[in-house]
CSV table of N, CA and C in Angstrom, one decimal:
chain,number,residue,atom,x,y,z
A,106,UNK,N,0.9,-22.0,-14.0
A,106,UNK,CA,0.3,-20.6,-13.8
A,106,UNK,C,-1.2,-20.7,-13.7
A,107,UNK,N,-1.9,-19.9,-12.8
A,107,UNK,CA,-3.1,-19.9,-12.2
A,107,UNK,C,-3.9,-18.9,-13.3
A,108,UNK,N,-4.6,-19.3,-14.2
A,108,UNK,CA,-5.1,-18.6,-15.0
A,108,UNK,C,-6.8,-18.0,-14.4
A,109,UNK,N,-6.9,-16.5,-14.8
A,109,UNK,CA,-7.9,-16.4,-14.1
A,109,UNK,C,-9.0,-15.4,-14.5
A,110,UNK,N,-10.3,-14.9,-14.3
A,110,UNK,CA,-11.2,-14.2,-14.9
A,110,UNK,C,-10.8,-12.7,-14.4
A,111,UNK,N,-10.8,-11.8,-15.8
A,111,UNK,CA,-10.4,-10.5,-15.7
A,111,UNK,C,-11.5,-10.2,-14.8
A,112,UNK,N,-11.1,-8.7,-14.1
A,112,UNK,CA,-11.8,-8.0,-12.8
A,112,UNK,C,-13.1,-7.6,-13.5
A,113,UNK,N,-14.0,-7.9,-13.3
A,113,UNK,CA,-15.3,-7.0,-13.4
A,113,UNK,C,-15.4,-5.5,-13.4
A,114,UNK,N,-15.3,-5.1,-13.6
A,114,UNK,CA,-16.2,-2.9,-13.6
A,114,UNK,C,-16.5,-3.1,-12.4
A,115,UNK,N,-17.7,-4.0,-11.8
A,115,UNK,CA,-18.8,-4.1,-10.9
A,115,UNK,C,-17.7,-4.5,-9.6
A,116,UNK,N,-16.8,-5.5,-9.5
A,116,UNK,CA,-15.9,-5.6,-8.7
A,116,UNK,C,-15.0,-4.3,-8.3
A,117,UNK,N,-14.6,-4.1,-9.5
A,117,UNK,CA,-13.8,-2.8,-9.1
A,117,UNK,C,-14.1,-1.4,-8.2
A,118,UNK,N,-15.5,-1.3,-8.6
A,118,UNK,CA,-16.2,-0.2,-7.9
A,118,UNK,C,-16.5,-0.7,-6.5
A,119,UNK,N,-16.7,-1.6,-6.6
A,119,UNK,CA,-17.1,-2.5,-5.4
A,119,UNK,C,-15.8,-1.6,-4.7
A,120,UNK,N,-14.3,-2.4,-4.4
A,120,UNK,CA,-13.4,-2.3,-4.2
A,120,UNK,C,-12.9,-0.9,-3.7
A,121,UNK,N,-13.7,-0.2,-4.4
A,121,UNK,CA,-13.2,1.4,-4.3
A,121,UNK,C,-13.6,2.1,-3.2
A,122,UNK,N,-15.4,1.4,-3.2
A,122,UNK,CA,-16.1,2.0,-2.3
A,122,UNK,C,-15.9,1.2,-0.4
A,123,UNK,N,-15.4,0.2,-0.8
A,123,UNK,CA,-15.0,-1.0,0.7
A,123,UNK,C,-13.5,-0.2,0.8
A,124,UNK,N,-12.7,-0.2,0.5
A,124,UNK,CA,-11.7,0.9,0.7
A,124,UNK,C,-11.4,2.0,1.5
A,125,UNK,N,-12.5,2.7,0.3
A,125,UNK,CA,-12.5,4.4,0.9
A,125,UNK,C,-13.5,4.4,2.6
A,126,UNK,N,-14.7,4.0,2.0
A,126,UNK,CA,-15.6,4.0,3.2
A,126,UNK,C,-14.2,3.3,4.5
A,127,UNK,N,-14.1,2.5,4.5
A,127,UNK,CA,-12.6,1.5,5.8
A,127,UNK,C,-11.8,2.8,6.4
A,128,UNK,N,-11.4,3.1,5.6
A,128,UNK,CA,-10.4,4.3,5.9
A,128,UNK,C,-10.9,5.8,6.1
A,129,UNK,N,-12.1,5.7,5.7
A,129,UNK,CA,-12.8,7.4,5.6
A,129,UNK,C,-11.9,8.0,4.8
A,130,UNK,N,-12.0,7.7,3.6
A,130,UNK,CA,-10.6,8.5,3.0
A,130,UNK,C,-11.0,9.4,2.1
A,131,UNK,N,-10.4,10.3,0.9
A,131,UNK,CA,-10.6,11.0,-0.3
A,131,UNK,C,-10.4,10.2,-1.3
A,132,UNK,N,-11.4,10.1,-2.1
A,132,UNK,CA,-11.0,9.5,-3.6
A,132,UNK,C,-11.3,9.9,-4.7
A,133,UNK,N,-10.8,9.4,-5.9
A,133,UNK,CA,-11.2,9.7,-7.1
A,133,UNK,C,-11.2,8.7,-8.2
A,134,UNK,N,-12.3,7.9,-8.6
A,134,UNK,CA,-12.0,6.9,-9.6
A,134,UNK,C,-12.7,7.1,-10.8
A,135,UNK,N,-11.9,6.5,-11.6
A,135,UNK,CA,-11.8,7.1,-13.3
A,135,UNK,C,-12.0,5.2,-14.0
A,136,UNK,N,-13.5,5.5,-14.1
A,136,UNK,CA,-14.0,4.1,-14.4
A,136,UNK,C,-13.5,4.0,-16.2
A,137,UNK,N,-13.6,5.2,-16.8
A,137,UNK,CA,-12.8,4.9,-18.5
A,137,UNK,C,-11.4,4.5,-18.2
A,138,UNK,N,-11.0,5.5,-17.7
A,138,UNK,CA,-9.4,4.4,-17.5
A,138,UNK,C,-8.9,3.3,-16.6
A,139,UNK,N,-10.2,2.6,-15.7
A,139,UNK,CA,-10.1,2.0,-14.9
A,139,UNK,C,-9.2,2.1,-13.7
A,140,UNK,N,-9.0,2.8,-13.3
A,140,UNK,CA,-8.1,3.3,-12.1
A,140,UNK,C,-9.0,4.6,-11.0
A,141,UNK,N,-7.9,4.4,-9.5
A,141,UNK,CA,-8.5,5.1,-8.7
A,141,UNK,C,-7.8,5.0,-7.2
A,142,UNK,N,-7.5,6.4,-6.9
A,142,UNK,CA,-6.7,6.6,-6.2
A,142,UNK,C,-7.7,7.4,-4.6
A,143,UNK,N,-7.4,6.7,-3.8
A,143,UNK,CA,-7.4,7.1,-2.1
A,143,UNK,C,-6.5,7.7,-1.5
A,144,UNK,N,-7.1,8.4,-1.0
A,144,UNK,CA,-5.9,9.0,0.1
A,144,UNK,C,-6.5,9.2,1.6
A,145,UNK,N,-5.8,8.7,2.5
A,145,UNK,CA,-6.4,8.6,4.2
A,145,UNK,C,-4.9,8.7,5.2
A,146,UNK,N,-5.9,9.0,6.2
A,146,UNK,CA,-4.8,9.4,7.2
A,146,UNK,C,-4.5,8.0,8.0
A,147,UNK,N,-3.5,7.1,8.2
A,147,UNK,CA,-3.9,5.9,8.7
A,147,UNK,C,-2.7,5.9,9.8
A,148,UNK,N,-3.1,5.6,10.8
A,148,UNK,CA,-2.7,5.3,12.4
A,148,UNK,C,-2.3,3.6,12.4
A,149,UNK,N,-1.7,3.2,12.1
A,149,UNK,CA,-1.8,1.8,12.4
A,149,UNK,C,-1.6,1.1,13.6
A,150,UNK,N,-1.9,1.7,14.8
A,150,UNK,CA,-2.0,1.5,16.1
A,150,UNK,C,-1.9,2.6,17.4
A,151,UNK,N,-2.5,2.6,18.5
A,151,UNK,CA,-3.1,3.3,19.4
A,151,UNK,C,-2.0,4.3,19.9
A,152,UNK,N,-0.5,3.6,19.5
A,152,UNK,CA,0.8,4.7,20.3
A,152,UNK,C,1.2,5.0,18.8
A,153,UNK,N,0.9,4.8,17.7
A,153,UNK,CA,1.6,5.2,16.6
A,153,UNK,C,1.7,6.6,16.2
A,154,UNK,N,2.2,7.1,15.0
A,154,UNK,CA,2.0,8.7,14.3
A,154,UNK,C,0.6,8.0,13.5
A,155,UNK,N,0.1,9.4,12.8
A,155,UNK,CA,-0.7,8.8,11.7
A,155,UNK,C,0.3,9.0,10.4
A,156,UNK,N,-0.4,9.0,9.6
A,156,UNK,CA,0.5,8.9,8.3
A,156,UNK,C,-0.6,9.3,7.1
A,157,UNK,N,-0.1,9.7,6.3
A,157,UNK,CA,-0.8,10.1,4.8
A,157,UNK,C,-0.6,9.0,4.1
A,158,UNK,N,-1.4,8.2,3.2
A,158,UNK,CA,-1.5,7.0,2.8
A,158,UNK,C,-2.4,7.2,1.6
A,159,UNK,N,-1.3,6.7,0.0
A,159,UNK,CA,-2.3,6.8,-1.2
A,159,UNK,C,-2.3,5.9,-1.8
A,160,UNK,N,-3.3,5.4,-1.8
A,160,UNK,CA,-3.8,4.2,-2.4
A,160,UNK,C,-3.6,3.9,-4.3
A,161,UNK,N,-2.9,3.7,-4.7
A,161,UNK,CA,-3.3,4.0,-6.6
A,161,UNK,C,-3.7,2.4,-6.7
A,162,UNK,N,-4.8,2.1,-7.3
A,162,UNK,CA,-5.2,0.3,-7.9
A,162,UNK,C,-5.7,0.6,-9.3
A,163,UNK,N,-5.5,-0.3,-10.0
A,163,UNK,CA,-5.7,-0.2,-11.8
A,163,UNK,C,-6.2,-1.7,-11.8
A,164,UNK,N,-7.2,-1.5,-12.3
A,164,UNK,CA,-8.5,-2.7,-12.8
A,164,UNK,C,-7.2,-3.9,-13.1
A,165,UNK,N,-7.4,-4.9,-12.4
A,165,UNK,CA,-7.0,-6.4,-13.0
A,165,UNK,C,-5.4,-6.4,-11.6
A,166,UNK,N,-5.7,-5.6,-10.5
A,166,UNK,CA,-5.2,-5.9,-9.7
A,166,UNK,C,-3.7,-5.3,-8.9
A,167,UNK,N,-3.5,-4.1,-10.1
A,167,UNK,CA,-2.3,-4.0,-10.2
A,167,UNK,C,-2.2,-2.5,-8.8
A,168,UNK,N,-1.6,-2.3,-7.8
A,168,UNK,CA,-1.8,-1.7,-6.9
A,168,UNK,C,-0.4,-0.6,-6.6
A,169,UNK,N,-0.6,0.5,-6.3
A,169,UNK,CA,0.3,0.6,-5.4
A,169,UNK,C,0.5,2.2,-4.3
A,170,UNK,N,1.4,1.6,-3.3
A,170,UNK,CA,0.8,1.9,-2.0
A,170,UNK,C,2.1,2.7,-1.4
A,171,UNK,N,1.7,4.6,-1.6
A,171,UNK,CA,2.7,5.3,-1.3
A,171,UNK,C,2.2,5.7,0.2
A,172,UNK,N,3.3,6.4,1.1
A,172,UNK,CA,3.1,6.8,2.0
A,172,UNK,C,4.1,8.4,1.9
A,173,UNK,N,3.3,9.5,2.6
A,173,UNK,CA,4.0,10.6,2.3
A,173,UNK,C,4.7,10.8,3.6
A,174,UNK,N,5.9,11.6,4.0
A,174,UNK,CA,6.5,12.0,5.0
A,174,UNK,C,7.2,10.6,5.5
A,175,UNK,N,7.8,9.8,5.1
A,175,UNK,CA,8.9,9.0,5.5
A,175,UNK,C,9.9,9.4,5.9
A,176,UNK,N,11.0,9.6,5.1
A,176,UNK,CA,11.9,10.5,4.4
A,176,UNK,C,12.2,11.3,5.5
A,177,UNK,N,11.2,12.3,5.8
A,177,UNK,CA,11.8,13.3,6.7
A,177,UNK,C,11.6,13.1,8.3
A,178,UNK,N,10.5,12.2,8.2
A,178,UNK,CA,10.5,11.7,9.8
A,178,UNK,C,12.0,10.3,10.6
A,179,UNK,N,12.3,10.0,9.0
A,179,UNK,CA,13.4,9.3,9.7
A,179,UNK,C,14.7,10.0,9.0
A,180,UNK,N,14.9,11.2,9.1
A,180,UNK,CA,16.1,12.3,9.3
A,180,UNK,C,16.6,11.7,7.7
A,181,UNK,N,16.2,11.3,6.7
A,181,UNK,CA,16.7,11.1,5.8
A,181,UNK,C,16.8,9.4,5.1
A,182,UNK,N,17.1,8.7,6.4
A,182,UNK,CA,17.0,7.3,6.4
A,182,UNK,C,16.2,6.6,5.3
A,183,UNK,N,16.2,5.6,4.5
A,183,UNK,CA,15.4,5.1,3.5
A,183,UNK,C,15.1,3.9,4.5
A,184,UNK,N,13.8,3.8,4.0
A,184,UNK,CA,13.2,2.5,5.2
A,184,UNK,C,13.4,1.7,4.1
A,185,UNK,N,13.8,0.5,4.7
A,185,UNK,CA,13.8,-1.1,4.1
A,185,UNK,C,12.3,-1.3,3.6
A,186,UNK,N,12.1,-2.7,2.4
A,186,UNK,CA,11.0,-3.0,1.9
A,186,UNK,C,10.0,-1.9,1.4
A,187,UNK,N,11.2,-1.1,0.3
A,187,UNK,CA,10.4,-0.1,-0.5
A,187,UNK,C,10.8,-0.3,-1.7
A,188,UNK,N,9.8,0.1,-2.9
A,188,UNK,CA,9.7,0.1,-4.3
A,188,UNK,C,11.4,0.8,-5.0
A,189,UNK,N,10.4,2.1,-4.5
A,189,UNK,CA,10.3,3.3,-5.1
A,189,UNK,C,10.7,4.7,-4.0
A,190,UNK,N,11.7,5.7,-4.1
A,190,UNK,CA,11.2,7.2,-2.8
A,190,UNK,C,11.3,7.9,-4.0
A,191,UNK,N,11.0,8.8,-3.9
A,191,UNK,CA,10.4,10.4,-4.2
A,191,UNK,C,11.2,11.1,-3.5
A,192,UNK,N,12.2,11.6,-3.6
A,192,UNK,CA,12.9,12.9,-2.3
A,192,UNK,C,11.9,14.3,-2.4
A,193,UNK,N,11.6,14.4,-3.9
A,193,UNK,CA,11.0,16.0,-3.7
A,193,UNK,C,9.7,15.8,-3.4
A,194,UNK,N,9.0,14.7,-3.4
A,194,UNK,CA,7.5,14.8,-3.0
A,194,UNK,C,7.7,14.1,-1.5
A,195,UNK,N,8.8,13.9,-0.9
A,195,UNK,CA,8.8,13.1,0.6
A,195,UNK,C,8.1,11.8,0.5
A,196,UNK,N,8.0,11.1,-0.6
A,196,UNK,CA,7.4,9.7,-0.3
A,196,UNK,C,8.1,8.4,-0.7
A,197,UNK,N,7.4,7.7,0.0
A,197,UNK,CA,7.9,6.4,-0.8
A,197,UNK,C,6.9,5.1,-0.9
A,198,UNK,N,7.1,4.4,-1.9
A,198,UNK,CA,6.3,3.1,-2.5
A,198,UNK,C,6.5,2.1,-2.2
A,199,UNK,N,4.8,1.7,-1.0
A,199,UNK,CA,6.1,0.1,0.0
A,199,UNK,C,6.3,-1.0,-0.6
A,200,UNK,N,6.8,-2.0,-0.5
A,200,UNK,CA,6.6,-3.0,-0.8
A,200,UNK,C,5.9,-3.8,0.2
A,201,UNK,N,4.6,-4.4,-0.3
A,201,UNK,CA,3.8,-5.1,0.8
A,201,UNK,C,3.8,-6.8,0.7
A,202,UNK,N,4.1,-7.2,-0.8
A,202,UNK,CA,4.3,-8.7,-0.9
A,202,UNK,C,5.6,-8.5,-2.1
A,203,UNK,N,5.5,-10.3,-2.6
A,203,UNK,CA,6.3,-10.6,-3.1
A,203,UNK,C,5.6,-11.1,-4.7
A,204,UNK,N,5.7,-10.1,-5.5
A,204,UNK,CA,4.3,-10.7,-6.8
A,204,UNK,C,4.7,-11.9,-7.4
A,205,UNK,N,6.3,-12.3,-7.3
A,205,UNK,CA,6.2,-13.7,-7.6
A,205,UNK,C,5.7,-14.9,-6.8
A,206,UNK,N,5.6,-14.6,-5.9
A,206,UNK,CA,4.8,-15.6,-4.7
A,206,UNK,C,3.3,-16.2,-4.2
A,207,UNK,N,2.6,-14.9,-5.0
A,207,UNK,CA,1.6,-15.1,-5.6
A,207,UNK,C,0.8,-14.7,-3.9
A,208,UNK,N,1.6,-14.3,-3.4
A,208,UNK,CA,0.7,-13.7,-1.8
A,208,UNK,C,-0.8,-12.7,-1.9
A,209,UNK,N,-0.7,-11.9,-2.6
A,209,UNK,CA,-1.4,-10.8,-2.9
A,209,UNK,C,-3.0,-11.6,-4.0
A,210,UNK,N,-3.8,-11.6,-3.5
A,210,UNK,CA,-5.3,-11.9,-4.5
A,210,UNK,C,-6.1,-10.9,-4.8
A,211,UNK,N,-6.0,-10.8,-5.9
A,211,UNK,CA,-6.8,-9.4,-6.8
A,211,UNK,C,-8.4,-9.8,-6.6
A,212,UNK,N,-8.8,-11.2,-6.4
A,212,UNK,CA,-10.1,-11.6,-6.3
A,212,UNK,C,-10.6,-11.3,-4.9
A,213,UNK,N,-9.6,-10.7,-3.9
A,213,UNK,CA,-10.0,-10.0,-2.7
A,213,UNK,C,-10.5,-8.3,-2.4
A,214,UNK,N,-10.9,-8.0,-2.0
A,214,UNK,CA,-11.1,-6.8,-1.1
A,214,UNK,C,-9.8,-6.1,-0.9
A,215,UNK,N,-9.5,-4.7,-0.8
A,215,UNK,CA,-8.3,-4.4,-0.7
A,215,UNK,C,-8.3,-4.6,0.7
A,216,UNK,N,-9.4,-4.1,1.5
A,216,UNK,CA,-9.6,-4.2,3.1
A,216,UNK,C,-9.0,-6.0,3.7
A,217,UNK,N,-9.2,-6.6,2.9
A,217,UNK,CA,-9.2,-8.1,3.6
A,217,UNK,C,-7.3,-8.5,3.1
A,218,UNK,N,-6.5,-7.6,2.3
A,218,UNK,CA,-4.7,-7.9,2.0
A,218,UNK,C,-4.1,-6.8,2.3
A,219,UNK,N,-4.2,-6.0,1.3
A,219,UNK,CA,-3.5,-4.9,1.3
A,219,UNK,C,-3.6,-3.5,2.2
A,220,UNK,N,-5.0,-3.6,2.7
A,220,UNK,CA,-4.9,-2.5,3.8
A,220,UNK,C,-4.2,-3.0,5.1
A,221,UNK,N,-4.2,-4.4,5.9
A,221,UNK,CA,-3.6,-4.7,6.8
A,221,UNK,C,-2.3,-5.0,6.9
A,222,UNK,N,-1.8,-5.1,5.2
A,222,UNK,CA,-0.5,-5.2,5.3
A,222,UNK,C,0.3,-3.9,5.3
A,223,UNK,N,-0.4,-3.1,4.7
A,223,UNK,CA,0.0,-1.1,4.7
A,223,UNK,C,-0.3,-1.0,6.2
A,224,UNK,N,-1.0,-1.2,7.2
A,224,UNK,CA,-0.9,-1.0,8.5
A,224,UNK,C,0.7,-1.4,8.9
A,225,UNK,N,0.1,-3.2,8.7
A,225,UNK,CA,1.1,-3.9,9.8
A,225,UNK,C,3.0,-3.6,9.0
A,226,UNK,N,2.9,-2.7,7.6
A,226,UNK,CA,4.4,-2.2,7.5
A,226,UNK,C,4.4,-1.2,7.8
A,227,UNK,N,3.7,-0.6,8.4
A,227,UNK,CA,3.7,1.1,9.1
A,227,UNK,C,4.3,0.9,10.9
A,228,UNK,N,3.6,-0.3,11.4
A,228,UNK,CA,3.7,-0.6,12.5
A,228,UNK,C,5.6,-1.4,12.4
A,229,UNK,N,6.2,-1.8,11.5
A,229,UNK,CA,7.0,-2.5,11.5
A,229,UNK,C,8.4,-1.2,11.2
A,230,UNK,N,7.7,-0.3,10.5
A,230,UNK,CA,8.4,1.1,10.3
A,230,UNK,C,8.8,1.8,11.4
A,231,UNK,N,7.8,1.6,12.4
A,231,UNK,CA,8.1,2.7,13.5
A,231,UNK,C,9.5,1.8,14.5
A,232,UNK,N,9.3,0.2,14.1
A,232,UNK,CA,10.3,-0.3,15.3
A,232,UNK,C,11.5,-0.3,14.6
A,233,UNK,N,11.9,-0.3,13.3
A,233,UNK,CA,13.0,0.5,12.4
A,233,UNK,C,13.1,1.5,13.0
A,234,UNK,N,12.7,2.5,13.4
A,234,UNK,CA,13.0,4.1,13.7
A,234,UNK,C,13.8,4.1,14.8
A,235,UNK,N,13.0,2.7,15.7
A,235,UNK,CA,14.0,2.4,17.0
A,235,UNK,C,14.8,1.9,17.5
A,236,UNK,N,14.7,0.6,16.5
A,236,UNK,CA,15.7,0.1,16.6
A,236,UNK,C,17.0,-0.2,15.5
A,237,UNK,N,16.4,0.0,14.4
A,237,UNK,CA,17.3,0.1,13.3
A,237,UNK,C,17.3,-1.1,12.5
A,238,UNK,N,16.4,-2.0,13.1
A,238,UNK,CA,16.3,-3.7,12.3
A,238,UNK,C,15.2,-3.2,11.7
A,239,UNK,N,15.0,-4.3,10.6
A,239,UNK,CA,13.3,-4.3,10.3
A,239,UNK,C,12.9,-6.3,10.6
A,240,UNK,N,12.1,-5.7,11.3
A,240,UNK,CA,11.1,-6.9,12.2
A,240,UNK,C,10.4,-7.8,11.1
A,241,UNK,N,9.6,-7.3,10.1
A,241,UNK,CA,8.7,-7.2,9.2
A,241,UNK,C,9.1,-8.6,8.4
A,242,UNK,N,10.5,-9.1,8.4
A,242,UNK,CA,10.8,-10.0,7.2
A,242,UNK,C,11.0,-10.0,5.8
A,243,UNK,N,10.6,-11.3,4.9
A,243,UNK,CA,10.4,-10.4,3.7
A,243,UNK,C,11.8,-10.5,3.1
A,244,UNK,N,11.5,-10.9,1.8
A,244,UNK,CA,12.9,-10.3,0.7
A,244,UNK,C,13.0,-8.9,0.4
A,245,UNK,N,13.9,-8.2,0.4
A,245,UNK,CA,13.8,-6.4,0.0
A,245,UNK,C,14.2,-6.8,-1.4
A,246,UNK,N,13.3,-5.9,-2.3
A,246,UNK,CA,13.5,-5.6,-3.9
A,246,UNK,C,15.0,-4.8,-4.1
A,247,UNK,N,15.2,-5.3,-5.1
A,247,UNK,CA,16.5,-4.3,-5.8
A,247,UNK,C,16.3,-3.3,-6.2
């Protein structure tokens, strides 16, 4: 096991502000509790919908990445490679790696893992809608 230096304050803000500014998005972070959440409209390509996209990260890496209106844009359907749905709030919690695999680096930028991979499962979502496979790969969580 890869043992490693807790996240800086200074990192984290860092983080918050390369994020939000990437996305143009709304935020709110709460440096005593170390957390902070975004919210942006994110298109993940030129023929796509856009999408409502909320960011939640908690100091030391721990992330996670809802999307609202799933649910009702695929008539009910649960898309593959998700957490978590919400029926009454219309969302759901993707799954973007695998945390035993150690894919995901907290000592990165969220811009440089996690926002391209919330794209490219957005983009992997819409060919689900069409075709009914998911393209994307990947173990699905229980």
């Amino acid at each position: 096991m890869i043992k490693r230096k807790p996240e800086s304050l200074a990192f984290f803000i860092v983080k918050y502000y390369d994020l939000k500014d990437a996305i143009k998005g709304q935020g709110t972070i709460n440096v005593r509790k170390k957390f902070f959440k975004i919210t942006a409209q994110i298109k993940p390509s030129i023929n796509s919908d856009t999408y409502t996209v909320c960011f939640c990260y908690f100091i030391g890496g721990k992330i996670d990445v809802w999307v609202k209106g799933l649910l009702q844009k695929g008539n009910g359907i649960v898309p593959p490679h998700i957490y978590h749905k919400n029926v009454k709030e219309d969302k759901v919690k993707l799954c973007l790696y695998m945390p035993n695999y150690h894919e995901y680096d907290s000592n990165k930028l969220l811009t440089a893992n996690i926002l391209p991979w919330t794209c490219e499962w957005l983009y992997f979502y819409e060919l689900f809608l069409i075709t009914k496979n998911w393209f994307g790969n990947g173990i699905h969580p229980k």
